[in-house]
Coordinates of C-alpha atoms in Angstrom, one line a residue:
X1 CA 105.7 100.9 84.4
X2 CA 109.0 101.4 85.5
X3 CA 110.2 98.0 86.9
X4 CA 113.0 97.5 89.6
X5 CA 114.2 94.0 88.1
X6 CA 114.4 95.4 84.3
X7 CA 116.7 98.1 86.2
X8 CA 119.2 95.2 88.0
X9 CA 119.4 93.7 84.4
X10 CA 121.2 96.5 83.8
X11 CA 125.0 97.0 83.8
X12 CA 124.8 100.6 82.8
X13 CA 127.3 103.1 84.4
X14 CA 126.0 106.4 84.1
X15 CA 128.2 109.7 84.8
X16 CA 127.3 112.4 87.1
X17 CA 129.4 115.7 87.5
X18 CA 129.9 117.3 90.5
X19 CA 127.3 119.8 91.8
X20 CA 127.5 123.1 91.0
X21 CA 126.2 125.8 93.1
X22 CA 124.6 128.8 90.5
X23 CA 122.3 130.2 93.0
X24 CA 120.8 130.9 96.7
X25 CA 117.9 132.4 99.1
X26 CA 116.5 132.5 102.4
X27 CA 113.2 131.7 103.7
X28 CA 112.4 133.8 106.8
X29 CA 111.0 132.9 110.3
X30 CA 107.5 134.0 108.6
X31 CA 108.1 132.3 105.3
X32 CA 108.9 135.1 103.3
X33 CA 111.3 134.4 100.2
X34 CA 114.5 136.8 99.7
X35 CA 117.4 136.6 97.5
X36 CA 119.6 136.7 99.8
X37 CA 121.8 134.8 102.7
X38 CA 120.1 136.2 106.0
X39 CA 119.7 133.0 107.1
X40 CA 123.1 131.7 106.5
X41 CA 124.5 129.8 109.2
X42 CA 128.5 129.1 109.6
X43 CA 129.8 125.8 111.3
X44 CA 131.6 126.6 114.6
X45 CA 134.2 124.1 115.0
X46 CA 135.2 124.7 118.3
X47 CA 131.8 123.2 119.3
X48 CA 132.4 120.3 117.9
X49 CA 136.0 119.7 119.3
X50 CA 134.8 119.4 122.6
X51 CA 135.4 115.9 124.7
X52 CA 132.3 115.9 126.8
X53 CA 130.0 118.0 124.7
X54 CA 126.5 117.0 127.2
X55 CA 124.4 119.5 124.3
X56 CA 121.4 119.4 125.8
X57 CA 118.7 119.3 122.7
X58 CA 115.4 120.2 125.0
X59 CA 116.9 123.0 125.5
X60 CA 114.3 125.8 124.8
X61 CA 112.0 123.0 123.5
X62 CA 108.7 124.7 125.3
X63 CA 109.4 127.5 122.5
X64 CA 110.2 125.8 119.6
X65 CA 108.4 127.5 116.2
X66 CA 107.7 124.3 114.3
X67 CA 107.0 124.5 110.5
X68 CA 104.1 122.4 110.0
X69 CA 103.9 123.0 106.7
X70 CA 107.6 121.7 106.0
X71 CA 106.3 118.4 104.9
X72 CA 104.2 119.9 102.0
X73 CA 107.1 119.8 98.8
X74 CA 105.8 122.1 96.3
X75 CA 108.2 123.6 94.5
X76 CA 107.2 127.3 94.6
X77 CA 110.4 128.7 96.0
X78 CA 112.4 127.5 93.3
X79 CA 110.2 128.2 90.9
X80 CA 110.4 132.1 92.0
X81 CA 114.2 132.0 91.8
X82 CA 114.1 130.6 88.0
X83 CA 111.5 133.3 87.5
X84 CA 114.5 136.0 88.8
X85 CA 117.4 134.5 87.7
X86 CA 116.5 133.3 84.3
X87 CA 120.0 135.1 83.0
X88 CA 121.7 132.5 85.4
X89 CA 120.4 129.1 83.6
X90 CA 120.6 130.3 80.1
X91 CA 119.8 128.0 76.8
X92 CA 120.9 127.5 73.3
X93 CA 117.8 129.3 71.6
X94 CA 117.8 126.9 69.0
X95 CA 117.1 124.0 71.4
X96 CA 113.6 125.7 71.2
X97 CA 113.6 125.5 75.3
X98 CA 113.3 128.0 78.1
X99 CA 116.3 126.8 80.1
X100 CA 119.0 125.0 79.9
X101 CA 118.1 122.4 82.5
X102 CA 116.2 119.0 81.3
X103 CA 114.5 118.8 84.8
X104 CA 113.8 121.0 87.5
X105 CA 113.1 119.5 91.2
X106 CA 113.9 119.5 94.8
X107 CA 116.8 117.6 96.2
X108 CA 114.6 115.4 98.1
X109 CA 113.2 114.4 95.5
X110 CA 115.9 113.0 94.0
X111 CA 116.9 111.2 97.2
X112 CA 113.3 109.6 97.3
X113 CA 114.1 107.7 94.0
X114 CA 117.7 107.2 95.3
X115 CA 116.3 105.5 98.1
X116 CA 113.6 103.5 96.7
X117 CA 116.9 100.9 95.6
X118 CA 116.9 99.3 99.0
X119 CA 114.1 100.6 100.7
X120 CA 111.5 98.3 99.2
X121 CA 108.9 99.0 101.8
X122 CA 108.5 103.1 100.9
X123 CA 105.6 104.4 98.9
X124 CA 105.6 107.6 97.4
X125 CA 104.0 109.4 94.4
X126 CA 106.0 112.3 92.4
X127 CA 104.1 114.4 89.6
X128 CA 105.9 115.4 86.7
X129 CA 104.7 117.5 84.1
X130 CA 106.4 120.0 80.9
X131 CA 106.8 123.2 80.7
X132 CA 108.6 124.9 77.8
X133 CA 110.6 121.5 77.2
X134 CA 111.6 121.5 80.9
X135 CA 110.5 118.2 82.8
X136 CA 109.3 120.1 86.6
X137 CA 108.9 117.3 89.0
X138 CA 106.6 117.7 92.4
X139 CA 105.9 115.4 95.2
X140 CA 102.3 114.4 95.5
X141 CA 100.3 113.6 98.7
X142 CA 96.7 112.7 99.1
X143 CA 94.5 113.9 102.0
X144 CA 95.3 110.5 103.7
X145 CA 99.2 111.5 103.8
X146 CA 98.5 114.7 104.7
X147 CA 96.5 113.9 107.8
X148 CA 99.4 111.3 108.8
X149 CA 102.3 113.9 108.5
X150 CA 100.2 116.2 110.3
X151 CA 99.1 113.3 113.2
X152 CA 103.2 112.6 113.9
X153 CA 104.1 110.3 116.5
X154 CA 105.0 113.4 119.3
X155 CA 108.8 111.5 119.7
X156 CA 108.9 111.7 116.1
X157 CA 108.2 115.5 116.1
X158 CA 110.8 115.2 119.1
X159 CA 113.6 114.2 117.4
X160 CA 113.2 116.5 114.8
X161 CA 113.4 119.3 117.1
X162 CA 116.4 117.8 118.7
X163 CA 118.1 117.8 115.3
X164 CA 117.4 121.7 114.8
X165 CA 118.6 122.3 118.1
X166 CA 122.0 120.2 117.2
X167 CA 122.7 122.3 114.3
X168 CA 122.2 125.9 116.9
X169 CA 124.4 124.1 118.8
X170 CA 127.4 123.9 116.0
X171 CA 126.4 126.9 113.4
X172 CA 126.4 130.6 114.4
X173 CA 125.0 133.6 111.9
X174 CA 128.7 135.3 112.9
X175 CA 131.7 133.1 112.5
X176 CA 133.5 135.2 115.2
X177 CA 130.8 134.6 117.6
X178 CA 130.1 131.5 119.5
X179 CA 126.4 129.6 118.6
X180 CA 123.4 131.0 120.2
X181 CA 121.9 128.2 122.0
X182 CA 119.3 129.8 124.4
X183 CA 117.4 131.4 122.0
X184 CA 113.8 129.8 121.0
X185 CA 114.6 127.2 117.1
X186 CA 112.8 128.9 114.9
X187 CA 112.3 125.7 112.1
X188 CA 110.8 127.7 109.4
X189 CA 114.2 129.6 109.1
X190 CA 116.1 127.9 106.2
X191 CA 119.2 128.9 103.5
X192 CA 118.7 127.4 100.4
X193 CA 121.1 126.7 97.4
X194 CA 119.9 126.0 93.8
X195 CA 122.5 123.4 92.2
X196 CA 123.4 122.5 89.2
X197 CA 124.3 118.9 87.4
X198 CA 124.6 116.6 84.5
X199 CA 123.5 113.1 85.4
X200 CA 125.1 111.0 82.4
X201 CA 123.0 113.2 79.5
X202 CA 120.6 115.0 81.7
X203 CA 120.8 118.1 83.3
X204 CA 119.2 118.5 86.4
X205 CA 118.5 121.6 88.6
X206 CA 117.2 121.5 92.0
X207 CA 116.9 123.2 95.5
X208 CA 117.9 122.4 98.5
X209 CA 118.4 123.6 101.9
X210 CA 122.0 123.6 103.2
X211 CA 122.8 123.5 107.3
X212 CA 126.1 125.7 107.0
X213 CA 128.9 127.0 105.5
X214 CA 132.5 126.5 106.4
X215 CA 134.3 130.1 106.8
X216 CA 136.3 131.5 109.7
X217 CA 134.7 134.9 108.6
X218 CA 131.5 136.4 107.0
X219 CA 131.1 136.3 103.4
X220 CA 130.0 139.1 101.5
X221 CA 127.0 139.2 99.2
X222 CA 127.6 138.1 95.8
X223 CA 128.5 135.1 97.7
X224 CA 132.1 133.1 96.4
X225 CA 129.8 130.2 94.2
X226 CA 132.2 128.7 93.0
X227 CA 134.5 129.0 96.8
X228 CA 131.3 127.9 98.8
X229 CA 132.1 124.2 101.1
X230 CA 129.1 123.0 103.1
X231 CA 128.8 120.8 106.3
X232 CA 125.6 118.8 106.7
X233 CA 124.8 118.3 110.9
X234 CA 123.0 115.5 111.8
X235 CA 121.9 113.7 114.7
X236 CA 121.6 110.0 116.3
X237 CA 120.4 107.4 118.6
X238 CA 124.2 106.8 120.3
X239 CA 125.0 103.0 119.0
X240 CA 124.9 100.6 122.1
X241 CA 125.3 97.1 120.0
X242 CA 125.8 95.3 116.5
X243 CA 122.8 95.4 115.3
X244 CA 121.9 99.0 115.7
X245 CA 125.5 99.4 114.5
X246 CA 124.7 97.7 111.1
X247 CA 121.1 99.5 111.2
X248 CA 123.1 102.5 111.4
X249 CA 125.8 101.8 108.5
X250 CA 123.1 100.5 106.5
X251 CA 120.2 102.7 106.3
X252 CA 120.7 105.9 107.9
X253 CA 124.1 106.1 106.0
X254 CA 122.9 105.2 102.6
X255 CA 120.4 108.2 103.1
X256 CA 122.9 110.6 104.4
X257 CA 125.2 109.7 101.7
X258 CA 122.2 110.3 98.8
X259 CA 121.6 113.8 100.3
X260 CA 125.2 115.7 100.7
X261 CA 126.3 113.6 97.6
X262 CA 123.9 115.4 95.6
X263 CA 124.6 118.9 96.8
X264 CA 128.7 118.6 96.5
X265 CA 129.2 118.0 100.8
X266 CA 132.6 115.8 101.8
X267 CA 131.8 116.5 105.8
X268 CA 128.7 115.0 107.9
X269 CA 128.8 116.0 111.6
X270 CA 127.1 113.3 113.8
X271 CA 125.7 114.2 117.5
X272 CA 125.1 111.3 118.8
X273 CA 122.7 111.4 122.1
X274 CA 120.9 109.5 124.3
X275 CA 117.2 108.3 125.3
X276 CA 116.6 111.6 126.9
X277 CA 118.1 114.0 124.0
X278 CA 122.0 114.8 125.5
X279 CA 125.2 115.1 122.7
X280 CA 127.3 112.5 124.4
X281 CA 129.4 112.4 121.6
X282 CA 130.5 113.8 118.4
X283 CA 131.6 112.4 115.1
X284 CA 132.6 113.1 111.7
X285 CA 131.9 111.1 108.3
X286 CA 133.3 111.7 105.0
X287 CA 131.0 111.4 102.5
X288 CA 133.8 110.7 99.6
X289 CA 134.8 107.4 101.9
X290 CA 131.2 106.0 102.5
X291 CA 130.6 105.0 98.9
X292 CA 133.8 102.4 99.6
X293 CA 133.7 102.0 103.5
X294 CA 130.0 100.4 102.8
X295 CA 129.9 98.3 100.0
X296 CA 129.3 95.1 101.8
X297 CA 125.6 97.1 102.6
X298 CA 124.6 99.7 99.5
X299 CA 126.5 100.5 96.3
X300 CA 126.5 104.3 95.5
X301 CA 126.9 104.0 91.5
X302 CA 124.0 101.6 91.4
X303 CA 121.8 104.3 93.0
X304 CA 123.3 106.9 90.7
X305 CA 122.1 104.5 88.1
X306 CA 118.6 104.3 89.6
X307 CA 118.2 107.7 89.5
X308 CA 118.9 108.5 86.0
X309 CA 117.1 105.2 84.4
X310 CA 114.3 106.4 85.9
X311 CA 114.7 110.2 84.9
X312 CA 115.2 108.6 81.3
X313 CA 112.2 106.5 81.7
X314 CA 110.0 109.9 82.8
X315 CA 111.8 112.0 80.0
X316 CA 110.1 109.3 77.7
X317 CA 106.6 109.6 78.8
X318 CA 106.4 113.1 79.7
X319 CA 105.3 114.5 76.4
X320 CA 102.1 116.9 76.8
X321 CA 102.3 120.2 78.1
X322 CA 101.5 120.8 81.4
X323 CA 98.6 122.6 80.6
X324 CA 97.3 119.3 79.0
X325 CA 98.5 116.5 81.3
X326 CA 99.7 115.9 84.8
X327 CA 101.7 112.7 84.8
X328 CA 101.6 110.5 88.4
X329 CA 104.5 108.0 89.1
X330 CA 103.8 105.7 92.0
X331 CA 105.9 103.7 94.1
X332 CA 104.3 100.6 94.9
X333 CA 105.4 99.5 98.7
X334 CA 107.5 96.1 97.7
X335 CA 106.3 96.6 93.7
X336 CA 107.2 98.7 91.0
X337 CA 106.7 102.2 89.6
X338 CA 103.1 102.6 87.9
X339 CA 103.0 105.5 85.8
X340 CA 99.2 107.3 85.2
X341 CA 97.5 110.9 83.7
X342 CA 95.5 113.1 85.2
X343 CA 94.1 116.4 83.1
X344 CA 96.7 119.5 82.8
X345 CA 93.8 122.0 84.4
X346 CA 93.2 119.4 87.5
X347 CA 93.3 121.8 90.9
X348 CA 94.5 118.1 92.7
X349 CA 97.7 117.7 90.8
X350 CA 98.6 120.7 88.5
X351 CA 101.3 122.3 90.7
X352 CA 103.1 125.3 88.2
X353 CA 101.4 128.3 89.5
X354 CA 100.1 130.9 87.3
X355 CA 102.6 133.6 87.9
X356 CA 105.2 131.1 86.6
X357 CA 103.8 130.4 83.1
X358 CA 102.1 133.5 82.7

């Protein structure tokens, strides 16, 4: 069991380097892989200057293409980049390992035990198995959280929409040329980056999708890795008193922070809109101030040292193989982190495909 009061007996500072960005690919409108940046977007600035922006986020709404499988985080995508990019993560043979990296996941997943500090309330289970003396990591949901992410409140699914149709509204596919806003969201659509870190002795490599890039012209292919800045787009209920003010600084900060944090991002764009889904206003957060600006509500380093306790604690279970054991770790809603096994062959939990280790 991983316990959350062992962890604030801790005074432990761990180090973390700054991402790296060693990879990317694109996931089509019809969810086919390529390694490639089609669906690149850039931020257009101009749209964000404006005074009286009025984006209207319904815009096109009766044609959205939702991904409805967006919610299930296997790790397959990645997975088939490691499988064509081994030269880029190489290893030390005499580490007796595959790749260099001690655990492979998805951003989110990462976030999820980020999170976990202050949101008591959250349940979750991650697997984790080995492969090769790599430590892959997978969420897990049962048939019961399945059938509740596919059952969505419909002003949930709303303001999802909304916040894909904030980020046509402030990225274009051509710097040079204005955003597209009339044409139907496609949500499948997605640019992913595969990044790179070292979390006090661990090094950790994991996916995640990235909203745009900044560049006042297109990039060429090799893209400019090590030249790449990013701009997450986000949107929000506008603030109308103090205690949706504090709600705001406290939670929905803290998460925003976790997720550009981990992927090297300084810049959040903010739409905020009203009841009915209009950009009344836009604003921009840095994410190097937050950690400082918010202290009185959430303490960055302390969920930097979250994170890689727990990693530690995994790295010291996770022993078998995966083709011998599944490991489950469970986040208890207001309780701790129970650790169990299931068997390596299990069709439930076993989540390396065969054209990975084969």
């Amino acid at each position: 069991m991983f316990s959350y009061k062992s962890f604030f007996g801790s005074n432990k500072q761990l180090p973390i380097t700054k991402p790296k960005v060693i990879g990317y690919y694109s996931i089509d409108g019809n969810k086919r892989w390529s390694s490639d940046a089609s669906q690149l977007n850039y931020y257009y600035p101009s749209a964000r200057s404006k005074k009286n922006p009025n984006y209207d986020l319904n815009n096109g709404m009766e044609n959205v293409i939702r991904d409805e499988t967006r919610c299930d985080k296997i790790i397959d995508d990645i997975l088939l980049w490691i499988k064509k990019n081994y030269d880029k993560v190489p290893v030390d043979p005499k580490t007796g390992k595959w790749l260099e990296a001690d655990f492979v996941c998805r951003r989110g997943h990462l976030t999820t035990i980020m999170n976990s500090l202050y949101d008591k309330k959250d349940k979750w289970t991650i697997r984790a198995c080995k492969y090769r003396g790599t430590i892959y990591i997978c969420q897990y949901d049962s048939e019961q959280d399945k059938l509740e992410k596919k059952n969505i409140r419909y002003d949930e699914r709303k303001y999802m929409s909304w916040g894909f149709k904030f980020e046509k509204y402030l990225s274009t596919q051509n710097p040079e040329i204005p955003p597209d806003t009339e044409s139907p969201v496609n949500e499948i659509e997605a640019f992913h980056c595969v990044f790179k870190t070292r979390l006090d002795d661990k090094i950790l490599l994991y996916g995640a999708e990235v909203d745009a890039v900044v560049s006042d012209k297109i990039l060429m292919e090799p893209l400019p890795l090590d030249k790449l800045k990013f701009v997450e787009l986000k949107t929000s209920k506008i603030i109308q008193h103090d205690g949706q003010q504090k709600s705001f600084d406290k939670w929905k900060l803290f998460n925003w922070w976790g997720q550009s944090f981990m992927v090297g991002i300084d810049k959040i764009i903010c739409g905020f809109r009203n009841e009915v889904g209009v950009v009344k206003k836009i604003e921009e957060f840095s994410v190097s101030d937050m950690s400082t600006k918010y202290l009185h509500y959430w303490n960055a380093q302390t969920s930097i040292n979250l994170l890689g306790q727990f990693l530690e604690f995994v790295e010291d279970n996770v022993k078998d193989d995966y083709n011998e054991t599944i490991y489950l770790f469970k986040k208890i809603p207001y309780g701790n982190i129970i650790m169990s096994k299931e068997p390596g062959n299990s069709k439930e939990y076993s989540f390396l495909p065969p054209w990975f280790t084969q």
